[in-house]
mmCIF file of C-alpha atoms in Angstrom:
data_model
loop_
_atom_site.group_PDB
_atom_site.id
_atom_site.type_symbol
_atom_site.label_atom_id
_atom_site.label_comp_id
_atom_site.label_asym_id
_atom_site.label_seq_id
_atom_site.Cartn_x
_atom_site.Cartn_y
_atom_site.Cartn_z
ATOM 1 C CA MET A 1 14.531 35.259 17.330
ATOM 2 C CA VAL A 2 18.230 34.359 17.304
ATOM 3 C CA ASN A 3 20.014 35.843 14.288
ATOM 4 C CA ARG A 4 23.106 33.811 13.602
ATOM 5 C CA ASN A 5 25.354 33.258 10.621
ATOM 6 C CA SER A 6 24.300 29.837 9.308
ATOM 7 C CA ASP A 7 27.874 29.185 8.151
ATOM 8 C CA LEU A 8 29.183 29.176 11.719
ATOM 9 C CA PRO A 9 29.711 25.738 13.268
ATOM 10 C CA LYS A 10 27.011 24.513 15.607
ATOM 11 C CA VAL A 11 27.236 23.150 19.151
ATOM 12 C CA ALA A 12 25.146 20.108 20.065
ATOM 13 C CA LEU A 13 23.847 18.919 23.422
ATOM 14 C CA VAL A 14 22.682 15.285 23.365
ATOM 15 C CA THR A 15 20.939 13.837 26.407
ATOM 16 C CA GLY A 16 20.493 10.117 27.045
ATOM 17 C CA ALA A 17 23.813 9.302 25.386
ATOM 18 C CA ASN A 18 23.714 5.749 26.771
ATOM 19 C CA GLY A 19 20.394 5.061 25.051
ATOM 20 C CA ILE A 20 19.839 3.752 21.533
ATOM 21 C CA SER A 21 18.793 7.047 19.929
ATOM 22 C CA GLY A 22 21.152 9.276 21.898
ATOM 23 C CA HIS A 23 24.104 7.030 21.072
ATOM 24 C CA ALA A 24 23.142 7.044 17.378
ATOM 25 C CA ILE A 25 22.884 10.858 17.284
ATOM 26 C CA VAL A 26 26.385 11.209 18.745
ATOM 27 C CA GLU A 27 27.705 8.638 16.268
ATOM 28 C CA HIS A 28 26.097 10.641 13.456
ATOM 29 C CA LEU A 29 27.525 13.966 14.621
ATOM 30 C CA ILE A 30 31.119 12.781 15.017
ATOM 31 C CA ARG A 31 31.049 11.795 11.354
ATOM 32 C CA ARG A 32 30.355 15.384 10.379
ATOM 33 C CA PRO A 33 33.246 17.871 10.001
ATOM 34 C CA ASP A 34 34.119 20.370 12.689
ATOM 35 C CA THR A 35 33.148 23.128 10.273
ATOM 36 C CA GLU A 36 29.556 21.962 10.871
ATOM 37 C CA TRP A 37 29.735 20.913 14.532
ATOM 38 C CA SER A 38 32.504 22.396 16.669
ATOM 39 C CA LYS A 39 31.458 20.752 19.953
ATOM 40 C CA ILE A 40 29.275 17.795 20.919
ATOM 41 C CA ILE A 41 28.244 17.776 24.582
ATOM 42 C CA VAL A 42 26.826 14.453 25.755
ATOM 43 C CA THR A 43 24.980 13.758 28.975
ATOM 44 C CA SER A 44 23.523 10.892 30.952
ATOM 45 C CA ARG A 45 22.672 10.281 34.583
ATOM 46 C CA SER A 46 25.419 7.666 34.850
ATOM 47 C CA GLN A 47 28.919 7.437 33.440
ATOM 48 C CA LEU A 48 29.075 6.708 29.726
ATOM 49 C CA GLN A 49 28.951 3.029 28.810
ATOM 50 C CA SER A 50 30.851 3.845 25.625
ATOM 51 C CA TYR A 51 33.432 6.444 24.713
ATOM 52 C CA TRP A 52 34.272 8.597 21.729
ATOM 53 C CA VAL A 53 37.838 9.603 20.933
ATOM 54 C CA ASP A 54 36.678 12.630 18.917
ATOM 55 C CA PRO A 55 38.015 15.610 20.925
ATOM 56 C CA ARG A 56 34.856 17.596 20.183
ATOM 57 C CA VAL A 57 32.918 15.280 22.506
ATOM 58 C CA GLU A 58 32.607 16.461 26.102
ATOM 59 C CA PHE A 59 30.733 14.513 28.773
ATOM 60 C CA ILE A 60 28.764 15.967 31.654
ATOM 61 C CA ALA A 61 26.819 13.832 34.122
ATOM 62 C CA LEU A 62 23.365 15.358 34.564
ATOM 63 C CA ASP A 63 20.276 14.106 36.347
ATOM 64 C CA PHE A 64 17.329 16.139 35.117
ATOM 65 C CA LEU A 65 15.276 15.029 38.111
ATOM 66 C CA GLU A 66 17.443 17.231 40.320
ATOM 67 C CA PRO A 67 16.237 20.774 41.153
ATOM 68 C CA LYS A 68 16.501 23.234 38.287
ATOM 69 C CA GLU A 69 19.020 25.381 40.191
ATOM 70 C CA THR A 70 21.351 22.410 40.588
ATOM 71 C CA ILE A 71 21.092 21.498 36.903
ATOM 72 C CA VAL A 72 21.710 25.088 35.798
ATOM 73 C CA ARG A 73 24.774 25.380 38.031
ATOM 74 C CA LYS A 74 26.280 22.210 36.537
ATOM 75 C CA MET A 75 25.522 23.244 32.944
ATOM 76 C CA LYS A 76 26.636 26.881 32.968
ATOM 77 C CA ALA A 77 30.331 26.418 32.324
ATOM 78 C CA ILE A 78 30.093 23.817 29.572
ATOM 79 C CA CYS A 79 26.702 24.376 27.868
ATOM 80 C CA SER A 80 26.467 28.136 27.454
ATOM 81 C CA ASP A 81 27.264 28.030 23.725
ATOM 82 C CA VAL A 82 24.838 25.208 22.788
ATOM 83 C CA THR A 83 22.866 25.913 19.611
ATOM 84 C CA HIS A 84 21.053 22.588 19.129
ATOM 85 C CA ALA A 85 19.705 20.465 21.987
ATOM 86 C CA TYR A 86 18.579 16.855 21.458
ATOM 87 C CA PHE A 87 16.500 15.235 24.197
ATOM 88 C CA THR A 88 16.407 11.423 24.061
ATOM 89 C CA SER A 89 16.467 10.733 27.811
ATOM 90 C CA TYR A 90 13.978 8.176 29.073
ATOM 91 C CA ILE A 91 13.348 6.376 32.351
ATOM 92 C CA HIS A 92 11.765 3.016 31.692
ATOM 93 C CA ASN A 93 9.045 1.249 33.644
ATOM 94 C CA ASN A 94 7.237 -1.852 32.420
ATOM 95 C CA ASP A 95 4.091 -0.345 33.950
ATOM 96 C CA PHE A 96 3.250 2.219 31.274
ATOM 97 C CA PHE A 97 0.951 4.103 33.645
ATOM 98 C CA LYS A 98 3.951 5.025 35.794
ATOM 99 C CA LEU A 99 6.079 6.431 32.991
ATOM 100 C CA ALA A 100 4.801 9.992 33.385
ATOM 101 C CA GLU A 101 5.894 10.190 37.024
ATOM 102 C CA LYS A 102 9.541 10.659 36.087
ATOM 103 C CA ASN A 103 9.628 11.298 32.343
ATOM 104 C CA CYS A 104 7.497 14.447 32.457
ATOM 105 C CA PRO A 105 9.553 16.295 35.104
ATOM 106 C CA LEU A 106 12.699 14.945 33.437
ATOM 107 C CA PHE A 107 11.900 16.821 30.226
ATOM 108 C CA ARG A 108 10.427 19.889 31.939
ATOM 109 C CA ASN A 109 13.585 20.412 33.997
ATOM 110 C CA PHE A 110 15.729 19.930 30.895
ATOM 111 C CA LEU A 111 13.747 22.618 29.054
ATOM 112 C CA GLU A 112 13.869 25.056 31.940
ATOM 113 C CA ALA A 113 17.616 24.564 32.253
ATOM 114 C CA ILE A 114 18.577 25.000 28.599
ATOM 115 C CA ASP A 115 16.231 27.971 28.239
ATOM 116 C CA THR A 116 18.147 29.595 31.099
ATOM 117 C CA VAL A 117 21.694 28.512 30.283
ATOM 118 C CA CYS A 118 21.857 28.615 26.460
ATOM 119 C CA PRO A 119 21.460 32.162 25.041
ATOM 120 C CA SER A 120 22.502 30.997 21.541
ATOM 121 C CA LEU A 121 19.933 28.188 21.432
ATOM 122 C CA GLU A 122 18.368 27.759 17.991
ATOM 123 C CA ARG A 123 16.630 24.395 17.999
ATOM 124 C CA VAL A 124 15.329 21.915 20.577
ATOM 125 C CA CYS A 125 14.433 18.383 19.502
ATOM 126 C CA LEU A 126 12.211 16.064 21.540
ATOM 127 C CA GLN A 127 12.071 12.382 20.641
ATOM 128 C CA THR A 128 8.823 10.618 21.503
ATOM 129 C CA GLY A 129 7.460 7.587 19.633
ATOM 130 C CA GLY A 130 4.677 5.713 17.903
ATOM 131 C CA LYS A 131 2.703 5.298 21.139
ATOM 132 C CA HIS A 132 1.844 8.979 20.656
ATOM 133 C CA TYR A 133 -0.993 7.697 18.450
ATOM 134 C CA GLY A 134 -2.514 5.440 21.113
ATOM 135 C CA VAL A 135 -1.849 2.262 19.121
ATOM 136 C CA GLN A 136 -1.551 0.373 22.397
ATOM 137 C CA PHE A 137 -5.218 1.143 23.158
ATOM 138 C CA GLN A 138 -7.082 1.257 19.852
ATOM 139 C CA GLU A 139 -7.215 -0.238 16.389
ATOM 140 C CA SER A 140 -5.722 1.933 13.706
ATOM 141 C CA ASN A 141 -7.993 2.747 10.769
ATOM 142 C CA THR A 142 -5.430 4.744 8.836
ATOM 143 C CA LEU A 143 -1.734 5.240 8.309
ATOM 144 C CA LEU A 144 -0.438 7.092 11.339
ATOM 145 C CA HIS A 145 0.490 10.589 10.256
ATOM 146 C CA GLU A 146 1.620 13.606 12.218
ATOM 147 C CA ASP A 147 -1.620 15.602 11.901
ATOM 148 C CA LEU A 148 -3.830 13.013 13.586
ATOM 149 C CA PRO A 149 -5.533 14.310 16.748
ATOM 150 C CA ARG A 150 -4.315 13.093 20.107
ATOM 151 C CA TYR A 151 -5.839 9.907 21.447
ATOM 152 C CA CYS A 152 -8.333 10.737 24.210
ATOM 153 C CA GLY A 153 -9.780 7.319 25.111
ATOM 154 C CA PRO A 154 -9.135 4.903 27.974
ATOM 155 C CA GLY A 155 -5.463 4.735 28.878
ATOM 156 C CA SER A 156 -4.596 8.129 27.375
ATOM 157 C CA GLU A 157 -3.350 9.337 30.759
ATOM 158 C CA SER A 158 -0.364 7.008 30.336
ATOM 159 C CA ILE A 159 0.827 8.780 27.159
ATOM 160 C CA PHE A 160 3.305 11.142 28.781
ATOM 161 C CA TYR A 161 4.405 12.458 25.383
ATOM 162 C CA TYR A 162 1.431 14.833 25.381
ATOM 163 C CA GLN A 163 2.584 16.617 28.532
ATOM 164 C CA GLN A 164 6.139 16.753 27.221
ATOM 165 C CA GLU A 165 4.909 18.376 24.014
ATOM 166 C CA ASP A 166 2.771 20.876 25.922
ATOM 167 C CA ASP A 167 5.773 21.862 28.044
ATOM 168 C CA LEU A 168 7.835 22.264 24.876
ATOM 169 C CA PHE A 169 5.249 24.555 23.287
ATOM 170 C CA GLU A 170 4.828 26.600 26.466
ATOM 171 C CA ILE A 171 8.509 27.234 27.151
ATOM 172 C CA GLN A 172 9.326 27.901 23.498
ATOM 173 C CA LYS A 173 6.652 30.598 23.323
ATOM 174 C CA ARG A 174 7.713 32.131 26.626
ATOM 175 C CA ARG A 175 11.063 33.377 25.311
ATOM 176 C CA ASN A 176 10.347 32.953 21.582
ATOM 177 C CA THR A 177 14.021 32.832 20.615
ATOM 178 C CA TRP A 178 14.363 29.217 19.463
ATOM 179 C CA HIS A 179 12.421 26.646 17.436
ATOM 180 C CA TYR A 180 11.633 22.993 18.023
ATOM 181 C CA ASN A 181 11.200 19.608 16.350
ATOM 182 C CA ILE A 182 9.528 16.419 17.509
ATOM 183 C CA ILE A 183 10.683 13.066 16.123
ATOM 184 C CA ARG A 184 8.421 10.009 16.505
ATOM 185 C CA PRO A 185 10.119 6.690 15.694
ATOM 186 C CA PHE A 186 8.377 3.305 15.589
ATOM 187 C CA GLY A 187 9.922 0.069 16.895
ATOM 188 C CA ILE A 188 13.510 1.218 17.390
ATOM 189 C CA VAL A 189 16.283 -1.217 16.510
ATOM 190 C CA GLY A 190 19.935 -0.328 16.922
ATOM 191 C CA PHE A 191 23.060 -0.581 19.014
ATOM 192 C CA THR A 192 23.693 0.891 22.415
ATOM 193 C CA PRO A 193 26.192 -0.205 25.066
ATOM 194 C CA GLN A 194 23.405 -0.050 27.669
ATOM 195 C CA PHE A 195 21.180 -3.128 27.947
ATOM 196 C CA ALA A 196 18.084 -2.049 29.886
ATOM 197 C CA GLY A 197 14.950 -0.258 28.679
ATOM 198 C CA MET A 198 13.367 -0.465 25.252
ATOM 199 C CA ASN A 199 16.082 -2.598 23.676
ATOM 200 C CA GLU A 200 14.677 -5.350 21.434
ATOM 201 C CA ALA A 201 17.739 -6.789 19.719
ATOM 202 C CA VAL A 202 19.670 -8.213 22.688
ATOM 203 C CA PRO A 203 16.865 -10.237 24.351
ATOM 204 C CA ILE A 204 15.623 -11.551 21.001
ATOM 205 C CA ALA A 205 19.141 -12.660 20.067
ATOM 206 C CA GLN A 206 19.513 -14.281 23.479
ATOM 207 C CA TYR A 207 16.198 -16.066 23.017
ATOM 208 C CA PHE A 208 17.436 -17.590 19.755
ATOM 209 C CA LEU A 209 20.842 -18.481 21.175
ATOM 210 C CA ILE A 210 19.404 -20.136 24.276
ATOM 211 C CA CYS A 211 16.909 -22.117 22.191
ATOM 212 C CA ARG A 212 19.827 -23.184 20.013
ATOM 213 C CA GLU A 213 21.874 -24.268 23.032
ATOM 214 C CA LEU A 214 18.934 -26.270 24.386
ATOM 215 C CA GLY A 215 18.181 -27.878 21.022
ATOM 216 C CA GLU A 216 14.730 -26.274 20.874
ATOM 217 C CA GLU A 217 12.913 -24.421 18.130
ATOM 218 C CA PRO A 218 12.567 -20.658 18.699
ATOM 219 C CA LYS A 219 8.784 -20.522 19.037
ATOM 220 C CA TRP A 220 7.111 -17.291 18.050
ATOM 221 C CA PRO A 221 6.369 -15.534 21.381
ATOM 222 C CA GLY A 222 3.183 -13.891 20.157
ATOM 223 C CA SER A 223 -0.138 -14.611 18.556
ATOM 224 C CA LEU A 224 -1.057 -15.439 14.956
ATOM 225 C CA ASN A 225 -2.178 -11.833 14.510
ATOM 226 C CA THR A 226 1.182 -10.354 15.489
ATOM 227 C CA TYR A 227 3.007 -13.037 13.491
ATOM 228 C CA HIS A 228 1.319 -11.861 10.292
ATOM 229 C CA SER A 229 0.748 -8.139 10.895
ATOM 230 C CA PRO A 230 3.008 -5.647 9.092
ATOM 231 C CA GLN A 231 4.595 -2.919 11.161
ATOM 232 C CA GLY A 232 6.954 -0.008 10.715
ATOM 233 C CA MET A 233 10.470 -0.161 12.133
ATOM 234 C CA SER A 234 13.059 2.517 12.898
ATOM 235 C CA TYR A 235 16.797 1.941 12.607
ATOM 236 C CA SER A 236 18.591 4.197 15.076
ATOM 237 C CA PRO A 237 21.186 5.573 12.589
ATOM 238 C CA GLY A 238 18.227 6.522 10.380
ATOM 239 C CA ILE A 239 16.517 8.249 13.314
ATOM 240 C CA ALA A 240 19.703 10.219 13.910
ATOM 241 C CA ASP A 241 19.897 11.139 10.234
ATOM 242 C CA LEU A 242 16.336 12.488 10.174
ATOM 243 C CA THR A 243 16.849 14.251 13.504
ATOM 244 C CA ILE A 244 19.862 16.199 12.276
ATOM 245 C CA PHE A 245 18.219 16.836 8.899
ATOM 246 C CA ALA A 246 15.077 18.318 10.445
ATOM 247 C CA THR A 247 16.831 20.400 13.077
ATOM 248 C CA THR A 248 19.230 22.033 10.638
ATOM 249 C CA ARG A 249 16.669 23.017 7.979
ATOM 250 C CA ASP A 250 14.753 26.230 8.355
ATOM 251 C CA HIS A 251 11.721 24.877 6.491
ATOM 252 C CA CYS A 252 11.418 22.054 9.057
ATOM 253 C CA LYS A 253 11.270 24.238 12.150
ATOM 254 C CA ASP A 254 8.385 23.821 14.622
ATOM 255 C CA GLU A 255 7.282 20.552 13.027
ATOM 256 C CA ALA A 256 6.825 16.950 14.140
ATOM 257 C CA PHE A 257 8.086 14.121 11.941
ATOM 258 C CA ASN A 258 7.465 10.392 12.099
ATOM 259 C CA HIS A 259 10.430 8.151 11.526
ATOM 260 C CA VAL A 260 10.150 4.737 9.879
ATOM 261 C CA ASN A 261 12.589 2.997 7.584
ATOM 262 C CA GLY A 262 10.376 3.331 4.532
ATOM 263 C CA ASP A 263 9.115 -0.241 4.254
ATOM 264 C CA VAL A 264 7.221 -2.604 6.552
ATOM 265 C CA LEU A 265 8.318 -5.653 8.501
ATOM 266 C CA VAL A 266 6.298 -8.834 8.995
ATOM 267 C CA SER A 267 7.412 -10.907 11.972
ATOM 268 C CA LYS A 268 6.890 -14.173 10.099
ATOM 269 C CA PHE A 269 9.636 -13.218 7.662
ATOM 270 C CA LEU A 270 11.884 -11.706 10.342
ATOM 271 C CA TRP A 271 11.794 -14.955 12.320
ATOM 272 C CA GLN A 272 13.096 -16.822 9.264
ATOM 273 C CA ARG A 273 15.902 -14.298 8.810
ATOM 274 C CA LEU A 274 16.934 -14.540 12.463
ATOM 275 C CA GLY A 275 16.960 -18.324 12.183
ATOM 276 C CA GLU A 276 19.307 -18.067 9.209
ATOM 277 C CA HIS A 277 21.520 -15.610 11.116
ATOM 278 C CA PHE A 278 22.054 -18.097 13.946
ATOM 279 C CA ASN A 279 21.992 -21.182 11.673
ATOM 280 C CA MET A 280 18.797 -22.503 13.246
ATOM 281 C CA HIS A 281 15.565 -23.961 11.983
ATOM 282 C CA ALA A 282 12.720 -21.478 12.507
ATOM 283 C CA PRO A 283 9.632 -23.172 11.044
ATOM 284 C CA ASN A 284 6.497 -21.528 9.752
ATOM 285 C CA TYR A 285 4.187 -21.237 12.758
ATOM 286 C CA SER A 286 1.090 -20.066 10.859
ATOM 287 C CA SER A 287 -0.739 -23.378 11.277
ATOM 288 C CA VAL A 288 -0.116 -23.789 15.026
ATOM 289 C CA LEU A 289 -0.613 -20.312 16.459
ATOM 290 C CA ASP A 290 -3.708 -19.129 18.250
ATOM 291 C CA GLU A 291 -5.296 -16.055 16.679
ATOM 292 C CA LYS A 292 -4.917 -13.976 19.831
ATOM 293 C CA LYS A 293 -3.045 -16.012 22.457
ATOM 294 C CA SER A 294 0.748 -16.270 22.693
ATOM 295 C CA GLN A 295 2.405 -19.685 22.941
ATOM 296 C CA VAL A 296 5.362 -18.341 24.988
ATOM 297 C CA ASP A 297 5.481 -15.839 27.864
ATOM 298 C CA LEU A 298 9.022 -14.519 27.492
ATOM 299 C CA GLY A 299 9.134 -13.093 31.001
ATOM 300 C CA GLU A 300 8.346 -16.483 32.499
ATOM 301 C CA TRP A 301 10.522 -18.308 29.990
ATOM 302 C CA ALA A 302 13.586 -16.213 30.908
ATOM 303 C CA LYS A 303 13.435 -16.727 34.681
ATOM 304 C CA ASP A 304 15.508 -19.927 34.751
ATOM 305 C CA LYS A 305 17.701 -19.209 31.713
ATOM 306 C CA VAL A 306 20.576 -17.294 33.321
ATOM 307 C CA PRO A 307 22.696 -20.475 33.750
ATOM 308 C CA VAL A 308 22.154 -21.335 30.093
ATOM 309 C CA TRP A 309 23.239 -17.864 29.007
ATOM 310 C CA GLU A 310 26.324 -18.132 31.228
ATOM 311 C CA ARG A 311 27.159 -21.444 29.540
ATOM 312 C CA ILE A 312 26.786 -19.876 26.085
ATOM 313 C CA VAL A 313 29.072 -16.985 27.046
ATOM 314 C CA ALA A 314 31.680 -19.393 28.414
ATOM 315 C CA LYS A 315 31.650 -21.416 25.179
ATOM 316 C CA TYR A 316 31.178 -18.767 22.501
ATOM 317 C CA GLY A 317 31.717 -15.318 23.997
ATOM 318 C CA GLY A 318 29.460 -12.433 24.949
ATOM 319 C CA ARG A 319 28.661 -10.628 28.186
ATOM 320 C CA VAL A 320 26.906 -12.342 31.068
ATOM 321 C CA ASP A 321 25.496 -9.062 32.449
ATOM 322 C CA SER A 322 23.621 -8.337 29.209
ATOM 323 C CA PHE A 323 20.932 -10.863 30.190
ATOM 324 C CA ARG A 324 18.084 -8.923 31.867
ATOM 325 C CA ILE A 325 14.779 -10.476 32.939
ATOM 326 C CA ASP A 326 12.949 -7.130 32.654
ATOM 327 C CA ALA A 327 14.002 -6.887 29.000
ATOM 328 C CA PHE A 328 12.220 -10.175 28.271
ATOM 329 C CA GLU A 329 9.160 -8.963 30.167
ATOM 330 C CA MET A 330 9.146 -5.873 27.972
ATOM 331 C CA MET A 331 9.276 -8.073 24.885
ATOM 332 C CA ASN A 332 5.894 -9.500 25.864
ATOM 333 C CA TRP A 333 4.349 -6.123 25.082
ATOM 334 C CA PHE A 334 6.166 -5.815 21.768
ATOM 335 C CA PHE A 335 4.903 -9.202 20.622
ATOM 336 C CA ASN A 336 1.462 -8.896 22.221
ATOM 337 C CA PRO A 337 0.680 -5.165 22.455
ATOM 338 C CA ASN A 338 -3.060 -5.704 22.873
ATOM 339 C CA CYS A 339 -4.836 -8.969 22.123
ATOM 340 C CA ASP A 340 -7.979 -7.054 21.154
ATOM 341 C CA VAL A 341 -6.151 -4.996 18.537
ATOM 342 C CA ILE A 342 -5.771 -7.090 15.402
ATOM 343 C CA THR A 343 -5.201 -4.490 12.689
ATOM 344 C CA PRO A 344 -1.657 -3.440 11.745
ATOM 345 C CA TYR A 345 -0.374 0.011 12.596
ATOM 346 C CA VAL A 346 2.128 1.680 10.326
ATOM 347 C CA GLY A 347 3.536 5.180 10.580
ATOM 348 C CA SER A 348 3.632 7.328 7.470
ATOM 349 C CA ILE A 349 7.005 8.746 6.433
ATOM 350 C CA ASN A 350 5.484 10.983 3.753
ATOM 351 C CA LYS A 351 5.921 14.247 5.650
ATOM 352 C CA ALA A 352 9.670 13.745 6.006
ATOM 353 C CA ARG A 353 9.899 12.702 2.351
ATOM 354 C CA LYS A 354 8.083 15.840 1.225
ATOM 355 C CA ALA A 355 10.480 17.886 3.357
ATOM 356 C CA GLY A 356 13.384 16.449 1.362
ATOM 357 C CA TRP A 357 14.661 13.622 3.565
ATOM 358 C CA GLY A 358 15.459 10.600 1.418
ATOM 359 C CA ARG A 359 17.199 7.920 3.481
ATOM 360 C CA VAL A 360 15.823 4.363 3.263
ATOM 361 C CA ASP A 361 16.810 1.416 5.482
ATOM 362 C CA ASP A 362 15.716 -2.176 4.917
ATOM 363 C CA SER A 363 13.787 -3.333 7.985
ATOM 364 C CA TYR A 364 15.138 -6.871 7.737
ATOM 365 C CA ASP A 365 18.749 -5.947 7.026
ATOM 366 C CA ILE A 366 18.884 -3.611 10.039
ATOM 367 C CA TRP A 367 18.486 -6.599 12.361
ATOM 368 C CA ALA A 368 21.598 -8.256 10.958
ATOM 369 C CA LEU A 369 23.466 -4.937 11.113
ATOM 370 C CA THR A 370 22.435 -4.353 14.715
ATOM 371 C CA LEU A 371 23.322 -7.878 15.806
ATOM 372 C CA GLN A 372 26.697 -7.488 14.099
ATOM 373 C CA SER A 373 27.302 -4.312 16.105
ATOM 374 C CA TYR A 374 26.575 -6.154 19.341
ATOM 375 C CA GLU A 375 28.888 -8.958 18.253
ATOM 376 C CA ASN A 376 31.635 -6.445 17.437
ATOM 377 C CA ALA A 377 31.208 -4.943 20.907
ATOM 378 C CA GLY A 378 31.508 -8.359 22.553
ATOM 379 C CA VAL A 379 27.975 -8.273 23.959
ATOM 380 C CA LEU A 380 26.809 -11.209 21.838
ATOM 381 C CA PRO A 381 28.899 -14.117 20.512
ATOM 382 C CA ASN A 382 29.956 -13.937 16.883
ATOM 383 C CA HIS A 383 27.259 -15.715 14.877
ATOM 384 C CA ARG A 384 29.694 -16.970 12.231
ATOM 385 C CA GLN A 385 31.025 -19.656 14.549
ATOM 386 C CA PHE A 386 27.571 -21.277 14.400
ATOM 387 C CA HIS A 387 27.983 -21.701 10.636
ATOM 388 C CA GLU A 388 31.379 -23.413 10.731
ATOM 389 C CA ASN A 389 30.081 -27.006 10.822
#
């Protein structure tokens, strides 16, 4: 194994820097002194949507779907001294059964490249998620904890995390000079300058704002079951905090950790809080919802709303290009993951707590914090102007 003075500063490689988790990890690292992290290398397939003025940050455009030889050639000059590699890259498809086609080779090529290029590598961290437990295909009879066996029932072939993990185990054992961690967040909420993919906050805010502009109530776009069911949430700065904690502690090596905020969120209460944020009336829908059927298909609802969003931006501010139909289609799954699954699913954070990680985020407050970040970035209009009259 690598023998290295633990007092020496570390060098990070963060993939998927335009995504929610990757962006949060970089934000976390730049707040640490250079005596801890001397260089922070960030990658994405496209040019960064944000920028960091910290001179330790260096950007390299990498597409991990390219041949390994091409990736290695591009990485050699800049990545040779990497000690900690954080993989958060993800290629989204609303058809979950197609996710493996690109996401599995994406991670495999990344592993092969860093194992070749980075002789000082100490830790590799793979971020997966709560769908590791097959919650999209089965009712949960227990808190979801890291030692549960893999789901093997119908639909399991769509859970590409299993192949990613197997590749991680295989390549780590092949050279046996570095360790790994796996972080599994649930329901990620947080800021990123990129709008597509698994981003909940922007389309939900746009749904409320458009309903407000049209003088309509923001109907709950799910069933009675999802309106009342508790669920775990993950705030991206908290994910970053646990990620860096786990990957820099020797007693956490070669372990998987769930990430949740430490409480549970019930959509009924969140809807009220979002209504207050935008100064709107969001009534209690408990008496009008169907037990299993949604009253709004967000994908269909969004198809003719671009002109309304453009009108809102013209009047109040925001970015027109942040409105994405596929994001609303994705929200349909979040609000209606499986109409046959009626029990809540909640990830356990106990393993991380026992390892010494103590951060707690309020799952309702993080929505206001995230929306404020998008307002600060000019993506969404400032909500305070809706409270002036």
